[in-house]
Tab-separated table of C-alpha atoms and ligand atoms in Angstrom:
chain	number	residue	atom	x	y	z
A	1	MET	CA	-99.062	-19.182	-25.477
A	2	SER	CA	-97.048	-22.331	-25.953
A	3	VAL	CA	-93.486	-22.456	-27.221
A	4	ARG	CA	-94.793	-24.092	-30.363
A	5	ALA	CA	-97.353	-21.348	-30.998
A	6	ASN	CA	-94.734	-18.666	-30.357
A	7	ILE	CA	-92.340	-20.173	-32.880
A	8	ASP	CA	-95.035	-20.661	-35.481
A	9	LYS	CA	-96.055	-17.033	-35.108
A	10	LEU	CA	-92.458	-15.830	-35.311
A	11	ARG	CA	-91.831	-17.858	-38.471
A	12	GLU	CA	-94.823	-16.212	-40.104
A	13	THR	CA	-93.308	-12.769	-39.608
A	14	VAL	CA	-89.776	-13.549	-40.807
A	15	PRO	CA	-88.752	-14.296	-44.415
A	16	ALA	CA	-87.978	-17.978	-44.949
A	17	ASP	CA	-84.295	-17.341	-45.739
A	18	VAL	CA	-83.619	-15.666	-42.374
A	19	LYS	CA	-82.385	-18.232	-39.863
A	20	ILE	CA	-83.950	-18.166	-36.408
A	21	VAL	CA	-81.699	-19.126	-33.495
A	22	ALA	CA	-83.896	-19.954	-30.510
A	23	VAL	CA	-81.965	-18.584	-27.526
A	24	SER	CA	-82.748	-21.065	-24.766
A	25	LYS	CA	-80.592	-19.782	-21.908
A	26	PHE	CA	-82.198	-20.319	-18.489
A	27	HIS	CA	-84.896	-22.480	-20.083
A	28	SER	CA	-85.301	-26.189	-19.480
A	29	ASN	CA	-84.614	-29.125	-21.751
A	30	ASP	CA	-88.376	-29.774	-21.849
A	31	GLU	CA	-88.965	-26.315	-23.271
A	32	ILE	CA	-86.155	-26.819	-25.767
A	33	LEU	CA	-87.697	-30.144	-26.814
A	34	GLU	CA	-91.050	-28.478	-27.335
A	35	ALA	CA	-89.403	-26.195	-29.873
A	36	TYR	CA	-87.422	-29.109	-31.314
A	37	ASN	CA	-90.613	-31.091	-31.828
A	38	ASP	CA	-91.973	-28.163	-33.788
A	39	GLY	CA	-89.023	-28.491	-36.179
A	40	GLN	CA	-86.675	-25.979	-34.580
A	41	ARG	CA	-83.039	-27.107	-34.898
A	42	LEU	CA	-80.957	-23.967	-34.221
A	43	PHE	CA	-80.550	-23.139	-30.536
A	44	GLY	CA	-78.398	-20.555	-28.816
A	45	GLU	CA	-76.846	-20.429	-25.365
A	46	SER	CA	-74.752	-17.738	-23.736
A	47	ARG	CA	-73.053	-19.620	-20.898
A	48	VAL	CA	-70.623	-22.478	-21.423
A	49	GLN	CA	-71.526	-24.238	-18.197
A	50	GLU	CA	-75.225	-24.322	-19.056
A	51	LEU	CA	-74.607	-25.391	-22.640
A	52	THR	CA	-72.325	-28.271	-21.702
A	53	VAL	CA	-74.924	-29.611	-19.272
A	54	LYS	CA	-77.748	-29.420	-21.789
A	55	GLN	CA	-76.032	-30.541	-24.971
A	56	PRO	CA	-75.464	-34.237	-24.088
A	57	MET	CA	-79.101	-34.641	-22.984
A	58	LEU	CA	-80.614	-33.263	-26.166
A	59	PRO	CA	-80.861	-34.587	-29.743
A	60	ASP	CA	-77.668	-34.809	-31.778
A	61	ASP	CA	-78.997	-32.915	-34.753
A	62	ILE	CA	-79.387	-29.655	-32.853
A	63	GLU	CA	-77.095	-26.909	-34.169
A	64	TRP	CA	-75.714	-25.162	-31.095
A	65	HIS	CA	-74.894	-21.478	-31.423
A	66	PHE	CA	-72.807	-19.754	-28.789
A	67	VAL	CA	-74.043	-16.176	-28.427
A	68	GLY	CA	-72.505	-14.852	-25.210
A	69	SER	CA	-69.126	-13.529	-24.327
A	70	LEU	CA	-66.729	-16.447	-24.327
A	71	GLN	CA	-63.872	-16.899	-21.893
A	72	ARG	CA	-60.773	-18.440	-23.393
A	73	ASN	CA	-60.417	-21.089	-20.708
A	74	LYS	CA	-63.872	-22.440	-21.576
A	75	VAL	CA	-63.521	-22.763	-25.327
A	76	LYS	CA	-62.331	-26.351	-24.962
A	77	PHE	CA	-65.665	-27.449	-23.524
A	78	ILE	CA	-67.720	-26.385	-26.539
A	79	ALA	CA	-65.172	-26.890	-29.326
A	80	PRO	CA	-66.146	-30.539	-29.932
A	81	PHE	CA	-69.704	-29.710	-30.964
A	82	VAL	CA	-70.450	-25.990	-31.319
A	83	HIS	CA	-71.836	-25.025	-34.724
A	84	LEU	CA	-71.271	-21.255	-34.743
A	85	ILE	CA	-69.591	-18.935	-32.241
A	86	HIS	CA	-71.228	-15.512	-32.600
A	87	SER	CA	-68.812	-13.740	-30.292
A	88	LEU	CA	-65.282	-13.707	-31.707
A	89	ASP	CA	-63.988	-10.368	-30.473
A	90	SER	CA	-60.243	-10.615	-29.935
A	91	GLU	CA	-57.120	-12.112	-31.370
A	92	ARG	CA	-56.422	-14.024	-28.177
A	93	LEU	CA	-59.831	-15.652	-28.290
A	94	MET	CA	-59.302	-16.512	-31.952
A	95	LEU	CA	-56.017	-18.255	-31.179
A	96	GLU	CA	-57.647	-20.332	-28.450
A	97	ILE	CA	-60.570	-21.302	-30.700
A	98	GLU	CA	-58.054	-22.315	-33.366
A	99	LYS	CA	-56.115	-24.427	-30.878
A	100	GLN	CA	-59.226	-26.218	-29.622
A	101	ALA	CA	-60.625	-26.660	-33.127
A	102	VAL	CA	-57.397	-28.385	-34.133
A	103	ALA	CA	-57.568	-30.556	-31.005
A	104	SER	CA	-61.138	-31.555	-31.925
A	105	ASN	CA	-60.188	-32.031	-35.547
A	106	ARG	CA	-62.934	-29.606	-36.575
A	107	LYS	CA	-63.322	-26.396	-38.477
A	108	ILE	CA	-65.295	-23.976	-36.287
A	109	SER	CA	-67.303	-21.144	-37.793
A	110	CYS	CA	-67.186	-17.805	-35.984
A	111	LEU	CA	-68.739	-14.378	-36.403
A	112	LEU	CA	-66.853	-11.162	-35.723
A	113	GLN	CA	-68.778	-9.500	-32.904
A	114	LEU	CA	-69.016	-5.761	-33.467
A	115	HIS	CA	-69.580	-3.181	-30.771
A	116	VAL	CA	-71.844	-0.540	-32.274
A	117	ALA	CA	-74.225	0.094	-29.369
A	118	ASP	CA	-74.131	3.147	-27.212
A	119	GLU	CA	-73.475	1.068	-24.088
A	120	GLU	CA	-70.218	0.366	-22.364
A	121	THR	CA	-71.214	-3.077	-21.169
A	122	LYS	CA	-71.526	-4.678	-24.566
A	123	SER	CA	-68.528	-6.570	-25.820
A	124	GLY	CA	-67.213	-6.780	-29.326
A	125	PHE	CA	-64.709	-5.102	-31.622
A	126	LEU	CA	-65.128	-1.401	-32.220
A	127	PRO	CA	-65.314	-0.865	-36.000
A	128	ASP	CA	-61.716	0.364	-36.207
A	129	GLU	CA	-60.476	-2.453	-33.997
A	130	CYS	CA	-62.115	-4.931	-36.320
A	131	ARG	CA	-60.611	-3.236	-39.377
A	132	GLN	CA	-57.197	-3.499	-37.746
A	133	PHE	CA	-57.751	-7.138	-36.785
A	134	LEU	CA	-58.586	-8.001	-40.385
A	135	ALA	CA	-55.753	-5.908	-41.819
A	136	GLU	CA	-53.164	-7.570	-39.580
A	137	GLY	CA	-54.200	-10.815	-41.224
A	138	ARG	CA	-53.253	-13.370	-38.587
A	139	TRP	CA	-56.743	-14.860	-38.945
A	140	ARG	CA	-55.593	-16.154	-42.330
A	141	SER	CA	-53.332	-18.703	-40.678
A	142	CYS	CA	-56.130	-20.086	-38.509
A	143	THR	CA	-56.902	-22.979	-40.804
A	144	ASN	CA	-59.481	-24.485	-38.440
A	145	ILE	CA	-61.573	-21.327	-38.147
A	146	GLN	CA	-64.036	-20.133	-40.734
A	147	ILE	CA	-64.934	-16.483	-40.305
A	148	ALA	CA	-68.536	-16.620	-41.441
A	149	GLY	CA	-69.716	-13.031	-41.015
A	150	VAL	CA	-70.549	-10.509	-38.325
A	151	MET	CA	-72.742	-10.213	-35.250
A	152	GLY	CA	-73.935	-7.223	-33.314
A	153	MET	CA	-76.431	-5.885	-30.804
A	154	ALA	CA	-78.240	-2.583	-30.894
A	155	THR	CA	-78.586	-0.280	-27.925
A	156	TYR	CA	-81.439	-1.164	-25.589
A	157	THR	CA	-83.563	1.916	-26.224
A	158	ASP	CA	-87.017	3.043	-27.359
A	159	ASP	CA	-85.384	5.190	-30.021
A	160	LEU	CA	-86.053	2.986	-33.026
A	161	GLU	CA	-84.159	5.264	-35.369
A	162	GLN	CA	-81.043	4.746	-33.288
A	163	VAL	CA	-81.581	0.983	-33.351
A	164	ARG	CA	-82.024	1.095	-37.111
A	165	SER	CA	-78.891	3.153	-37.675
A	166	GLU	CA	-76.850	0.739	-35.540
A	167	PHE	CA	-78.099	-2.239	-37.547
A	168	ARG	CA	-77.330	-0.300	-40.711
A	169	LEU	CA	-73.768	0.218	-39.488
A	170	ILE	CA	-73.373	-3.514	-38.841
A	171	LYS	CA	-74.589	-4.241	-42.368
A	172	SER	CA	-72.247	-1.674	-43.902
A	173	LEU	CA	-69.286	-3.124	-41.998
A	174	PHE	CA	-70.259	-6.557	-43.276
A	175	ASP	CA	-70.288	-5.199	-46.849
A	176	GLU	CA	-66.923	-3.510	-46.339
A	177	PHE	CA	-65.264	-6.653	-44.958
A	178	LYS	CA	-66.879	-8.815	-47.607
A	179	SER	CA	-65.521	-6.750	-50.458
A	180	GLN	CA	-62.121	-6.167	-48.893
A	181	TYR	CA	-61.314	-9.625	-47.538
A	182	PHE	CA	-63.945	-12.218	-48.348
A	183	SER	CA	-65.168	-11.522	-51.864
A	184	ASN	CA	-64.090	-15.006	-52.942
A	185	ASP	CA	-65.313	-16.714	-49.789
A	186	ASP	CA	-68.919	-17.868	-50.070
A	187	ASN	CA	-68.873	-18.883	-46.420
A	188	PHE	CA	-68.575	-15.266	-45.284
A	189	LYS	CA	-72.280	-14.553	-45.552
A	190	GLU	CA	-73.954	-14.156	-42.150
A	191	ILE	CA	-75.217	-11.047	-40.413
A	192	SER	CA	-76.457	-12.020	-36.950
A	193	MET	CA	-78.520	-9.187	-35.522
A	194	GLY	CA	-81.934	-8.725	-33.952
A	195	MET	CA	-83.437	-10.064	-30.716
A	196	SER	CA	-86.997	-10.266	-29.358
A	197	GLY	CA	-87.381	-6.506	-29.075
A	198	ASP	CA	-85.863	-5.389	-32.341
A	199	TYR	CA	-85.718	-8.279	-34.822
A	200	PRO	CA	-88.200	-6.767	-37.335
A	201	ILE	CA	-85.889	-3.784	-37.809
A	202	ALA	CA	-82.847	-6.042	-38.026
A	203	VAL	CA	-84.507	-8.102	-40.756
A	204	GLU	CA	-85.348	-4.952	-42.692
A	205	GLU	CA	-81.711	-3.894	-42.425
A	206	GLY	CA	-80.333	-7.164	-43.751
A	207	ALA	CA	-80.047	-9.713	-40.921
A	208	THR	CA	-79.512	-13.282	-42.107
A	209	ILE	CA	-79.708	-14.707	-38.569
A	210	ILE	CA	-81.870	-13.446	-35.710
A	211	ARG	CA	-81.383	-14.563	-32.103
A	212	VAL	CA	-84.689	-14.756	-30.275
A	213	GLY	CA	-85.237	-15.904	-26.697
A	214	THR	CA	-88.053	-14.203	-24.813
A	215	LEU	CA	-90.543	-14.177	-27.685
A	216	ILE	CA	-90.216	-17.951	-28.027
A	217	PHE	CA	-89.733	-19.190	-24.456
A	218	GLY	CA	-91.196	-16.342	-22.409
A	219	GLU	CA	-89.494	-14.275	-19.738
A	220	ARG	CA	-86.362	-15.690	-18.143
B	1	LIG	C1	-80.174	-13.516	-24.502
B	1	LIG	C2	-79.627	-13.129	-25.818
B	1	LIG	C3	-80.455	-13.015	-26.943
B	1	LIG	C4	-81.960	-13.221	-26.891
B	1	LIG	O1	-82.548	-12.136	-26.237
B	1	LIG	P1	-84.146	-11.964	-26.147
B	1	LIG	O2	-84.314	-10.517	-25.881
B	1	LIG	O3	-84.605	-12.841	-25.026
B	1	LIG	O4	-84.712	-12.377	-27.458
B	1	LIG	C5	-79.874	-12.688	-28.153
B	1	LIG	N1	-78.539	-12.475	-28.261
B	1	LIG	C6	-77.715	-12.572	-27.210
B	1	LIG	C7	-76.264	-12.306	-27.392
B	1	LIG	C8	-78.230	-12.892	-25.953
B	1	LIG	O5	-77.404	-12.964	-24.893
């Protein structure tokens, strides 16, 4: 199947108001352009080095999403153009994003990455860490950051009930933060969850953004 056919098929199975980020890591600019020529504009990368090589060679109207864990010393390379950072997971990272957003004279949207999976390797705030981060309130003085919602990954498992309950937890944390801190902020609205293997469940549980690589571009 071609990239174009894969995207068309994916779009048919996802409600029109759910945004699809095509995760293009390890795939070539030609493959990205095939998706672009089919109307795809949201692309995701998980490594700064790869993203900064690709971005200048590709059309300007692509919205670049950063979906991997982000090292502070690399924020400066993506700050001038990144559309949404899905992986804000510490105060120190926030302060660096703020600094580089100011330097680029931009406001950068970020999602709070939540660690809900039953796996030690996955990064993100534990629910209580995120509650504490929000309660401490230093994010309020980051005038060049827009906290736009939450992101999370489910455990890589065949147990679909576990996957569903993890997505449900992400959604309930979103609702909690929305009502406690962002009820007057229309820009806090995104729930980024669901990948090739589990996006249908994520959509059922309230995802507003899904991040799909393999199903669009094939195996990496
Ligand atoms: C690679 C990646 C994806 C896409 O994964 P697929 O299983 O290929 O769809 C989504 N989110 C993050 C954070 C990733 O690193």
